[in-house]
Structures are given as C-alpha cells and as structure tokens.
PDB file of C-alpha atoms in Angstrom:
ATOM      1  CA  UNK E   1       5.336  -6.628   2.171  1.00 40.00           C
ATOM      2  CA  UNK E   2       2.923  -6.454  -0.808  1.00 44.00           C
ATOM      3  CA  UNK E   3       0.965  -3.223  -1.126  1.00 43.00           C
ATOM      4  CA  UNK E   4      -2.621  -3.492  -0.209  1.00 43.00           C
ATOM      5  CA  UNK E   5      -4.902  -1.854  -2.786  1.00 42.00           C
ATOM      6  CA  UNK E   6      -7.699   0.087  -1.164  1.00 49.00           C
ATOM      7  CA  UNK E   7     -11.062   0.164  -2.872  1.00 61.00           C
ATOM      8  CA  UNK E   8     -12.179   3.358  -4.206  1.00 66.00           C
ATOM      9  CA  UNK E   9     -14.839   5.205  -1.953  1.00 76.00           C
ATOM     10  CA  UNK E  10     -18.391   4.541  -3.317  1.00 82.00           C
ATOM     11  CA  UNK E  11     -18.974   7.921  -4.773  1.00 80.00           C
ATOM     12  CA  UNK E  12     -15.920   7.443  -6.763  1.00 82.00           C
ATOM     13  CA  UNK E  13     -16.778   4.237  -7.952  1.00 85.00           C
ATOM     14  CA  UNK E  14     -20.139   5.740  -9.175  1.00 89.00           C
ATOM     15  CA  UNK E  15     -18.154   8.608 -10.945  1.00 87.00           C
ATOM     16  CA  UNK E  16     -15.817   6.064 -12.745  1.00 82.00           C
ATOM     17  CA  UNK E  17     -18.826   4.103 -13.822  1.00 88.00           C
ATOM     18  CA  UNK E  18     -20.444   7.171 -15.421  1.00 89.00           C
ATOM     19  CA  UNK E  19     -17.224   8.374 -16.941  1.00 83.00           C
ATOM     20  CA  UNK E  20     -16.933   4.908 -18.590  1.00 80.00           C
ATOM     21  CA  UNK E  21     -20.339   5.141 -19.961  1.00 84.00           C
ATOM     22  CA  UNK E  22     -19.457   8.524 -21.630  1.00 80.00           C
ATOM     23  CA  UNK E  23     -16.168   7.275 -22.863  1.00 73.00           C
ATOM     24  CA  UNK E  24     -17.516   4.065 -24.402  1.00 70.00           C
ATOM     25  CA  UNK E  25     -20.361   6.054 -26.173  1.00 74.00           C
ATOM     26  CA  UNK E  26     -23.180   4.401 -23.947  1.00 83.00           C
ATOM     27  CA  UNK E  27     -24.022   7.922 -22.851  1.00 86.00           C
ATOM     28  CA  UNK E  28     -23.768  10.369 -25.517  1.00 83.00           C
ATOM     29  CA  UNK E  29     -23.996  14.179 -25.689  1.00 82.00           C
ATOM     30  CA  UNK E  30     -27.364  15.324 -24.464  1.00 86.00           C
ATOM     31  CA  UNK E  31     -28.266  12.132 -22.668  1.00 90.00           C
ATOM     32  CA  UNK E  32     -29.754  12.300 -19.250  1.00 93.00           C
ATOM     33  CA  UNK E  33     -27.665  10.809 -16.555  1.00 93.00           C
ATOM     34  CA  UNK E  34     -29.556   9.095 -13.541  1.00 93.00           C
ATOM     35  CA  UNK E  35     -30.976  11.561 -10.805  1.00 93.00           C
ATOM     36  CA  UNK E  36     -29.343  11.703  -7.491  1.00 93.00           C
ATOM     37  CA  UNK E  37     -32.491   9.710  -6.184  1.00 93.00           C
ATOM     38  CA  UNK E  38     -31.928   7.050  -8.941  1.00 94.00           C
ATOM     39  CA  UNK E  39     -28.142   6.882  -8.088  1.00 94.00           C
ATOM     40  CA  UNK E  40     -28.821   6.550  -4.435  1.00 93.00           C
ATOM     41  CA  UNK E  41     -31.170   3.684  -4.936  1.00 94.00           C
ATOM     42  CA  UNK E  42     -29.104   1.848  -7.533  1.00 93.00           C
ATOM     43  CA  UNK E  43     -25.934   2.099  -5.747  1.00 92.00           C
ATOM     44  CA  UNK E  44     -27.232   1.913  -2.139  1.00 92.00           C
ATOM     45  CA  UNK E  45     -25.769   5.105  -1.190  1.00 91.00           C
ATOM     46  CA  UNK E  46     -27.277   8.222   0.426  1.00 92.00           C
ATOM     47  CA  UNK E  47     -28.741  11.104  -1.456  1.00 93.00           C
ATOM     48  CA  UNK E  48     -26.098  13.400  -0.105  1.00 91.00           C
ATOM     49  CA  UNK E  49     -23.342  11.050  -1.557  1.00 90.00           C
ATOM     50  CA  UNK E  50     -25.284  10.770  -4.910  1.00 92.00           C
ATOM     51  CA  UNK E  51     -25.490  14.696  -5.053  1.00 92.00           C
ATOM     52  CA  UNK E  52     -21.620  14.591  -4.481  1.00 89.00           C
ATOM     53  CA  UNK E  53     -21.260  12.356  -7.566  1.00 90.00           C
ATOM     54  CA  UNK E  54     -23.273  14.786  -9.781  1.00 91.00           C
ATOM     55  CA  UNK E  55     -21.350  17.730  -8.344  1.00 87.00           C
ATOM     56  CA  UNK E  56     -18.008  16.078  -9.208  1.00 83.00           C
ATOM     57  CA  UNK E  57     -19.177  15.099 -12.642  1.00 86.00           C
ATOM     58  CA  UNK E  58     -20.158  18.838 -13.205  1.00 85.00           C
ATOM     59  CA  UNK E  59     -16.740  20.050 -11.994  1.00 78.00           C
ATOM     60  CA  UNK E  60     -15.040  17.788 -14.339  1.00 73.00           C
ATOM     61  CA  UNK E  61     -17.119  19.357 -17.251  1.00 75.00           C
ATOM     62  CA  UNK E  62     -18.708  16.019 -18.053  1.00 83.00           C
ATOM     63  CA  UNK E  63     -22.326  16.905 -17.446  1.00 88.00           C
ATOM     64  CA  UNK E  64     -24.440  20.103 -16.977  1.00 89.00           C
ATOM     65  CA  UNK E  65     -27.868  20.782 -15.426  1.00 89.00           C
ATOM     66  CA  UNK E  66     -30.502  21.712 -18.067  1.00 88.00           C
ATOM     67  CA  UNK E  67     -33.411  23.709 -16.566  1.00 84.00           C
ATOM     68  CA  UNK E  68     -36.590  21.460 -16.389  1.00 82.00           C
ATOM     69  CA  UNK E  69     -34.762  18.570 -17.785  1.00 83.00           C
ATOM     70  CA  UNK E  70     -32.193  17.186 -15.495  1.00 89.00           C
ATOM     71  CA  UNK E  71     -28.525  16.558 -15.777  1.00 92.00           C
ATOM     72  CA  UNK E  72     -27.274  15.793 -19.339  1.00 91.00           C
ATOM     73  CA  UNK E  73     -23.913  14.664 -20.838  1.00 89.00           C
ATOM     74  CA  UNK E  74     -22.235  17.831 -22.109  1.00 83.00           C
ATOM     75  CA  UNK E  75     -21.364  18.071 -25.956  1.00 72.00           C
ATOM     76  CA  UNK E  76     -17.696  18.333 -25.049  1.00 60.00           C
ATOM     77  CA  UNK E  77     -17.479  15.714 -22.512  1.00 54.00           C
ATOM     78  CA  UNK E  78     -15.584  13.110 -24.557  1.00 50.00           C
ATOM     79  CA  UNK E  79     -12.997  15.809 -25.348  1.00 48.00           C
ATOM     80  CA  UNK E  80     -11.544  15.492 -21.749  1.00 51.00           C
ATOM     81  CA  UNK E  81      -8.945  12.760 -21.129  1.00 49.00           C
ATOM     82  CA  UNK E  82      -8.839  11.642 -17.298  1.00 49.00           C
ATOM     83  CA  UNK E  83      -5.729   9.688 -17.795  1.00 53.00           C
ATOM     84  CA  UNK E  84      -3.636   7.896 -20.393  1.00 58.00           C
ATOM     85  CA  UNK E  85      -5.086   4.612 -19.200  1.00 57.00           C
ATOM     86  CA  UNK E  86      -8.733   5.959 -19.539  1.00 57.00           C
ATOM     87  CA  UNK E  87      -8.065   7.366 -22.947  1.00 60.00           C
ATOM     88  CA  UNK E  88      -6.444   4.096 -24.233  1.00 62.00           C
ATOM     89  CA  UNK E  89      -9.271   1.985 -22.737  1.00 60.00           C
ATOM     90  CA  UNK E  90     -11.861   4.289 -24.580  1.00 57.00           C
ATOM     91  CA  UNK E  91     -10.008   3.916 -27.877  1.00 60.00           C
ATOM     92  CA  UNK E  92      -9.851  -0.009 -27.449  1.00 58.00           C
ATOM     93  CA  UNK E  93     -13.498  -0.113 -26.715  1.00 54.00           C
ATOM     94  CA  UNK E  94     -14.775   2.250 -29.472  1.00 55.00           C
ATOM     95  CA  UNK E  95     -11.982   2.212 -32.004  1.00 54.00           C
ATOM     96  CA  UNK E  96     -12.020   5.986 -32.213  1.00 59.00           C
ATOM     97  CA  UNK E  97     -10.181   8.882 -30.566  1.00 60.00           C
ATOM     98  CA  UNK E  98     -12.796  11.709 -31.389  1.00 58.00           C
ATOM     99  CA  UNK E  99     -16.287  11.985 -30.100  1.00 58.00           C
ATOM    100  CA  UNK E 100     -19.824  12.902 -31.076  1.00 55.00           C
ATOM    101  CA  UNK E 101     -19.851  16.145 -32.838  1.00 65.00           C
ATOM    102  CA  UNK E 102     -16.312  15.555 -34.085  1.00 74.00           C
ATOM    103  CA  UNK E 103     -15.121  13.742 -37.227  1.00 84.00           C
ATOM    104  CA  UNK E 104     -11.727  13.047 -38.716  1.00 88.00           C
ATOM    105  CA  UNK E 105     -10.369  12.686 -42.131  1.00 92.00           C
ATOM    106  CA  UNK E 106      -7.211  10.584 -43.130  1.00 95.00           C
ATOM    107  CA  UNK E 107      -5.526  13.051 -45.591  1.00 96.00           C
ATOM    108  CA  UNK E 108      -2.559  10.965 -46.368  1.00 97.00           C
ATOM    109  CA  UNK E 109      -1.673   7.193 -45.918  1.00 98.00           C
ATOM    110  CA  UNK E 110       1.673   6.208 -47.663  1.00 98.00           C
ATOM    111  CA  UNK E 111       5.124   4.742 -47.313  1.00 98.00           C
ATOM    112  CA  UNK E 112       7.537   7.524 -46.479  1.00 98.00           C
ATOM    113  CA  UNK E 113      11.355   7.810 -45.394  1.00 98.00           C
ATOM    114  CA  UNK E 114      11.724   7.562 -41.713  1.00 98.00           C
ATOM    115  CA  UNK E 115      12.774  10.728 -40.125  1.00 97.00           C
ATOM    116  CA  UNK E 116      15.374  10.450 -37.261  1.00 97.00           C
ATOM    117  CA  UNK E 117      13.040  10.295 -34.243  1.00 96.00           C
ATOM    118  CA  UNK E 118      10.632   7.769 -36.061  1.00 97.00           C
ATOM    119  CA  UNK E 119      13.757   5.609 -37.053  1.00 97.00           C
ATOM    120  CA  UNK E 120      14.762   5.696 -33.358  1.00 96.00           C
ATOM    121  CA  UNK E 121      11.402   4.653 -31.912  1.00 96.00           C
ATOM    122  CA  UNK E 122      10.537   2.035 -34.590  1.00 96.00           C
ATOM    123  CA  UNK E 123      14.147   0.703 -34.442  1.00 95.00           C
ATOM    124  CA  UNK E 124      14.680   1.021 -38.256  1.00 97.00           C
ATOM    125  CA  UNK E 125      17.300   2.779 -40.326  1.00 97.00           C
ATOM    126  CA  UNK E 126      16.843   6.602 -40.822  1.00 97.00           C
ATOM    127  CA  UNK E 127      15.385   6.854 -44.332  1.00 98.00           C
ATOM    128  CA  UNK E 128      13.966   3.430 -44.349  1.00 98.00           C
ATOM    129  CA  UNK E 129      10.351   3.028 -45.659  1.00 98.00           C
ATOM    130  CA  UNK E 130       7.794   3.401 -42.945  1.00 98.00           C
ATOM    131  CA  UNK E 131       3.906   3.841 -43.029  1.00 98.00           C
ATOM    132  CA  UNK E 132       2.786   7.336 -42.305  1.00 98.00           C
ATOM    133  CA  UNK E 133      -0.966   8.184 -41.737  1.00 97.00           C
ATOM    134  CA  UNK E 134      -1.948  11.788 -41.256  1.00 96.00           C
ATOM    135  CA  UNK E 135      -5.288  12.610 -39.789  1.00 94.00           C
ATOM    136  CA  UNK E 136      -7.188  15.850 -39.056  1.00 94.00           C
ATOM    137  CA  UNK E 137      -9.896  16.047 -36.592  1.00 89.00           C
ATOM    138  CA  UNK E 138     -12.557  18.660 -37.014  1.00 89.00           C
ATOM    139  CA  UNK E 139     -15.291  19.859 -34.557  1.00 83.00           C
ATOM    140  CA  UNK E 140     -18.995  20.339 -35.375  1.00 80.00           C
ATOM    141  CA  UNK E 141     -18.269  23.673 -37.006  1.00 86.00           C
ATOM    142  CA  UNK E 142     -15.939  22.142 -39.476  1.00 88.00           C
ATOM    143  CA  UNK E 143     -12.922  23.673 -37.947  1.00 89.00           C
ATOM    144  CA  UNK E 144      -9.804  21.787 -37.592  1.00 91.00           C
ATOM    145  CA  UNK E 145      -8.896  21.122 -33.992  1.00 89.00           C
ATOM    146  CA  UNK E 146      -6.057  18.776 -34.159  1.00 91.00           C
ATOM    147  CA  UNK E 147      -3.681  16.949 -36.525  1.00 94.00           C
ATOM    148  CA  UNK E 148      -1.929  13.735 -35.794  1.00 94.00           C
ATOM    149  CA  UNK E 149       0.475  11.602 -37.675  1.00 97.00           C
ATOM    150  CA  UNK E 150       0.938   7.886 -37.027  1.00 96.00           C
ATOM    151  CA  UNK E 151       4.094   5.861 -37.914  1.00 98.00           C
ATOM    152  CA  UNK E 152       4.442   2.222 -38.289  1.00 98.00           C
ATOM    153  CA  UNK E 153       7.140  -0.092 -39.291  1.00 97.00           C
ATOM    154  CA  UNK E 154       6.988  -0.455 -43.194  1.00 98.00           C
ATOM    155  CA  UNK E 155       7.257  -4.248 -42.858  1.00 97.00           C
ATOM    156  CA  UNK E 156       3.675  -4.260 -41.711  1.00 97.00           C
ATOM    157  CA  UNK E 157       2.262  -3.052 -44.910  1.00 96.00           C
ATOM    158  CA  UNK E 158       1.802  -6.439 -46.436  1.00 96.00           C
ATOM    159  CA  UNK E 159       0.046  -7.877 -43.416  1.00 96.00           C
ATOM    160  CA  UNK E 160      -1.856  -4.861 -42.627  1.00 97.00           C
ATOM    161  CA  UNK E 161      -2.719  -3.183 -46.144  1.00 97.00           C
ATOM    162  CA  UNK E 162      -5.477  -0.929 -44.459  1.00 96.00           C
ATOM    163  CA  UNK E 163      -2.762   1.284 -43.009  1.00 97.00           C
ATOM    164  CA  UNK E 164      -1.867   2.475 -46.545  1.00 97.00           C
ATOM    165  CA  UNK E 165      -5.553   3.468 -47.237  1.00 97.00           C
ATOM    166  CA  UNK E 166      -7.275   6.751 -46.254  1.00 96.00           C
ATOM    167  CA  UNK E 167     -10.500   5.107 -45.289  1.00 93.00           C
ATOM    168  CA  UNK E 168     -10.964   5.188 -41.422  1.00 88.00           C
ATOM    169  CA  UNK E 169     -10.245   1.680 -39.846  1.00 89.00           C
ATOM    170  CA  UNK E 170     -13.528   1.168 -38.072  1.00 83.00           C
ATOM    171  CA  UNK E 171     -12.043  -1.165 -35.206  1.00 80.00           C
ATOM    172  CA  UNK E 172      -9.184   1.162 -34.726  1.00 85.00           C
ATOM    173  CA  UNK E 173      -5.492   0.698 -35.777  1.00 89.00           C
ATOM    174  CA  UNK E 174      -4.575  -1.218 -32.529  1.00 86.00           C
ATOM    175  CA  UNK E 175      -7.175  -3.797 -32.913  1.00 85.00           C
ATOM    176  CA  UNK E 176      -6.642  -4.024 -36.723  1.00 91.00           C
ATOM    177  CA  UNK E 177      -2.798  -4.734 -36.087  1.00 92.00           C
ATOM    178  CA  UNK E 178      -3.609  -7.164 -33.324  1.00 89.00           C
ATOM    179  CA  UNK E 179      -5.896  -9.013 -35.673  1.00 90.00           C
ATOM    180  CA  UNK E 180      -3.674  -8.962 -38.835  1.00 93.00           C
ATOM    181  CA  UNK E 181      -0.292  -9.404 -37.075  1.00 93.00           C
ATOM    182  CA  UNK E 182      -0.716 -10.474 -33.430  1.00 90.00           C
ATOM    183  CA  UNK E 183       1.077  -7.264 -32.141  1.00 92.00           C
ATOM    184  CA  UNK E 184      -0.668  -6.248 -29.030  1.00 89.00           C
ATOM    185  CA  UNK E 185      -0.168  -2.740 -27.497  1.00 87.00           C
ATOM    186  CA  UNK E 186       0.073  -3.244 -23.708  1.00 84.00           C
ATOM    187  CA  UNK E 187       2.125  -0.133 -22.723  1.00 85.00           C
ATOM    188  CA  UNK E 188       1.847   3.438 -23.634  1.00 87.00           C
ATOM    189  CA  UNK E 189       3.845   6.702 -23.024  1.00 87.00           C
ATOM    190  CA  UNK E 190       2.954  10.349 -23.866  1.00 87.00           C
ATOM    191  CA  UNK E 191       5.408  13.012 -24.082  1.00 90.00           C
ATOM    192  CA  UNK E 192       3.735  16.473 -24.052  1.00 90.00           C
ATOM    193  CA  UNK E 193       5.422  19.678 -24.797  1.00 92.00           C
ATOM    194  CA  UNK E 194       4.749  23.169 -26.163  1.00 92.00           C
ATOM    195  CA  UNK E 195       6.279  24.816 -29.081  1.00 93.00           C
ATOM    196  CA  UNK E 196       5.912  27.325 -31.858  1.00 94.00           C
ATOM    197  CA  UNK E 197       4.092  26.312 -34.949  1.00 94.00           C
ATOM    198  CA  UNK E 198       5.817  25.671 -38.300  1.00 95.00           C
ATOM    199  CA  UNK E 199       4.257  26.512 -41.429  1.00 95.00           C
ATOM    200  CA  UNK E 200       3.151  22.934 -42.065  1.00 93.00           C
ATOM    201  CA  UNK E 201       1.425  23.018 -38.604  1.00 94.00           C
ATOM    202  CA  UNK E 202      -0.383  26.158 -39.560  1.00 94.00           C
ATOM    203  CA  UNK E 203      -1.639  24.766 -42.822  1.00 93.00           C
ATOM    204  CA  UNK E 204      -2.844  21.549 -41.161  1.00 91.00           C
ATOM    205  CA  UNK E 205      -4.660  23.445 -38.419  1.00 92.00           C
ATOM    206  CA  UNK E 206      -5.625  26.487 -40.257  1.00 90.00           C
ATOM    207  CA  UNK E 207      -3.989  28.898 -37.885  1.00 92.00           C
ATOM    208  CA  UNK E 208      -2.037  32.244 -38.442  1.00 92.00           C
ATOM    209  CA  UNK E 209       1.574  32.421 -37.634  1.00 93.00           C
ATOM    210  CA  UNK E 210       3.240  33.136 -35.203  1.00 93.00           C
ATOM    211  CA  UNK E 211       1.353  30.758 -32.944  1.00 92.00           C
ATOM    212  CA  UNK E 212       2.067  28.276 -30.074  1.00 93.00           C
ATOM    213  CA  UNK E 213       0.936  24.737 -30.275  1.00 93.00           C
ATOM    214  CA  UNK E 214       0.850  21.733 -27.835  1.00 93.00           C
ATOM    215  CA  UNK E 215       2.468  18.608 -29.231  1.00 94.00           C
ATOM    216  CA  UNK E 216       2.147  15.107 -27.886  1.00 91.00           C
ATOM    217  CA  UNK E 217       4.254  12.178 -28.732  1.00 94.00           C
ATOM    218  CA  UNK E 218       2.781   8.775 -28.031  1.00 92.00           C
ATOM    219  CA  UNK E 219       4.662   5.488 -28.252  1.00 93.00           C
ATOM    220  CA  UNK E 220       2.746   2.205 -27.855  1.00 91.00           C
ATOM    221  CA  UNK E 221       4.727  -0.901 -27.224  1.00 91.00           C
ATOM    222  CA  UNK E 222       4.050  -4.514 -27.044  1.00 87.00           C
ATOM    223  CA  UNK E 223       4.884  -7.055 -24.244  1.00 82.00           C
ATOM    224  CA  UNK E 224       8.448  -7.361 -25.806  1.00 83.00           C
ATOM    225  CA  UNK E 225       8.907  -3.396 -25.892  1.00 89.00           C
ATOM    226  CA  UNK E 226       8.557  -3.385 -29.485  1.00 91.00           C
ATOM    227  CA  UNK E 227       6.894  -0.225 -30.885  1.00 94.00           C
ATOM    228  CA  UNK E 228       3.559  -0.911 -32.379  1.00 94.00           C
ATOM    229  CA  UNK E 229       2.838   2.684 -33.157  1.00 95.00           C
ATOM    230  CA  UNK E 230       4.361   6.037 -32.797  1.00 97.00           C
ATOM    231  CA  UNK E 231       2.075   9.068 -32.991  1.00 95.00           C
ATOM    232  CA  UNK E 232       2.765  12.736 -33.038  1.00 95.00           C
ATOM    233  CA  UNK E 233      -0.308  15.003 -32.475  1.00 93.00           C
ATOM    234  CA  UNK E 234      -0.662  18.835 -32.437  1.00 94.00           C
ATOM    235  CA  UNK E 235      -3.390  21.046 -30.896  1.00 90.00           C
ATOM    236  CA  UNK E 236      -3.323  24.914 -31.435  1.00 79.00           C
ATOM    237  CA  UNK E 237      -6.734  26.113 -30.661  1.00 67.00           C
ATOM    238  CA  UNK E 238      -7.086  25.792 -26.866  1.00 62.00           C
ATOM    239  CA  UNK E 239      -8.247  22.346 -26.847  1.00 64.00           C
ATOM    240  CA  UNK E 240      -7.352  20.901 -23.474  1.00 63.00           C
ATOM    241  CA  UNK E 241      -6.602  17.597 -21.809  1.00 63.00           C
ATOM    242  CA  UNK E 242      -7.701  17.158 -18.345  1.00 57.00           C
ATOM    243  CA  UNK E 243      -6.292  14.485 -16.018  1.00 57.00           C
ATOM    244  CA  UNK E 244      -7.767  13.822 -12.513  1.00 53.00           C
ATOM    245  CA  UNK E 245      -6.955  11.048 -10.105  1.00 52.00           C
ATOM    246  CA  UNK E 246      -7.301   9.797  -6.606  1.00 52.00           C
ATOM    247  CA  UNK E 247      -4.840  11.015  -4.140  1.00 52.00           C
ATOM    248  CA  UNK E 248      -6.554   9.535  -1.091  1.00 46.00           C
TER     249      UNK E 248
END
C-alpha cells in the first residue's frame, strides 16, 4: 500500500516559506519579516499560530526581535543549514554557498594528480589529472571561517574551462556544468566527521595547532550515479550546521 504523505501543519508551512525567502536572498540580513498580525491575515491562521511561527524562527536563530522595530532576519541566519536538501536548493537558486556578510576567494584552480579518495569517487586512476578548486570563505571581519576543495573529472576541462579559473562562477558550478556538459546533479551525500587539523588546514583557516576541525565530504551524482563533483570542506572556528525536521 503506497505511503500517504501528510501535508505540513499550517504553521510549519509558513516557517518553511520564510526560511526559503531567507535562503534565496529574497529576505536578507536586517530585513523585517511580517508581523504576527500580517502573517495571520495573509495565511488565514490565528494570531496565536502566527506567534508560534515567529517563536520557532527565533528558536532556529533565523530572526531576532529588534526593540521598536519589529522582527528582523539575523545577520548569521544564512549560516544555518536546515537539511542537505534545503542547502542544495539554496545553492541551485542562488549559485552561492555563502551569505550576506560573507565572501569567498578561489585561491587555486588547476589540474592536479588525483589522490586515492578522489580517484575512487570520480572513477579515475589514482594520479590521473583532475580539476581541483580551492576556496576560502571569510566572514565580515575578514577572518577565514571555512576552506573547501572541489574536485572534478579532468576530462571536463575542455567543455567547462571556467573550472580552471580563479574567478567565481556566478551561476554556481552545478548550473555551469549542466549548461556546458549536460551533467545534472540529482543526488548528494554528506559525510561529516571530526579530526585534528594538519599544518595545511591550519594555514588555510589561520588557526594554531593543535586544533580540532570538522570535515565534510560531499559527493554529488547524476541520474546515472556518475560523480559530478566531490567536495571536501573544513571548519575550525565553531561554525555550526543545524538540521531540523518534522517528526510528526
């Protein structure tokens, strides 16, 4: 018997809508969100339910009350990842993985020999030429907060030459690859672990050793299970990822 999908409760539909507005950049840091009165009128729900929406958004660190002003989007709201699906949808919509107040620099974009783990994911020979792009993301105080390395099959270089340039790809690497090669990422997997930082990690993040870091390995595949991108990112300054979900 097929599973019947139950619709989200009204207040969760509103929460999801406002989160999507924040993720897409439609609502930016400092922007006002609708008042509980306006939410109630627009969505046809009670004031009590609308207040529940705002309380939940505050609990998720997405918004904050500003005295005499209303409820505004927090400066760090876009740092929070509700789920891998939400994060991927945001990247696909905006072409970026960082938020207002953050910026990134591509510090390296070149062909490099494939390490063993990269070769396994990309289904190439170890040592084969693959594309390696290294990006550092900074906060508003110009402090490095994460470093990531994206790997692609070296055979894509001819069709997607921007991958070998240190300029940002405005539409995002996924959209660019899809446009240039027809490869479309439809499935992603994150593998997250903690480890001690290496000297190279410390240099990228500007931290002192010994230090622990969080490492995330992301594999994006197309409909044929071919790896579109293999990414390895590290965070060492307490930057967190938050996942929340409906368990009703």
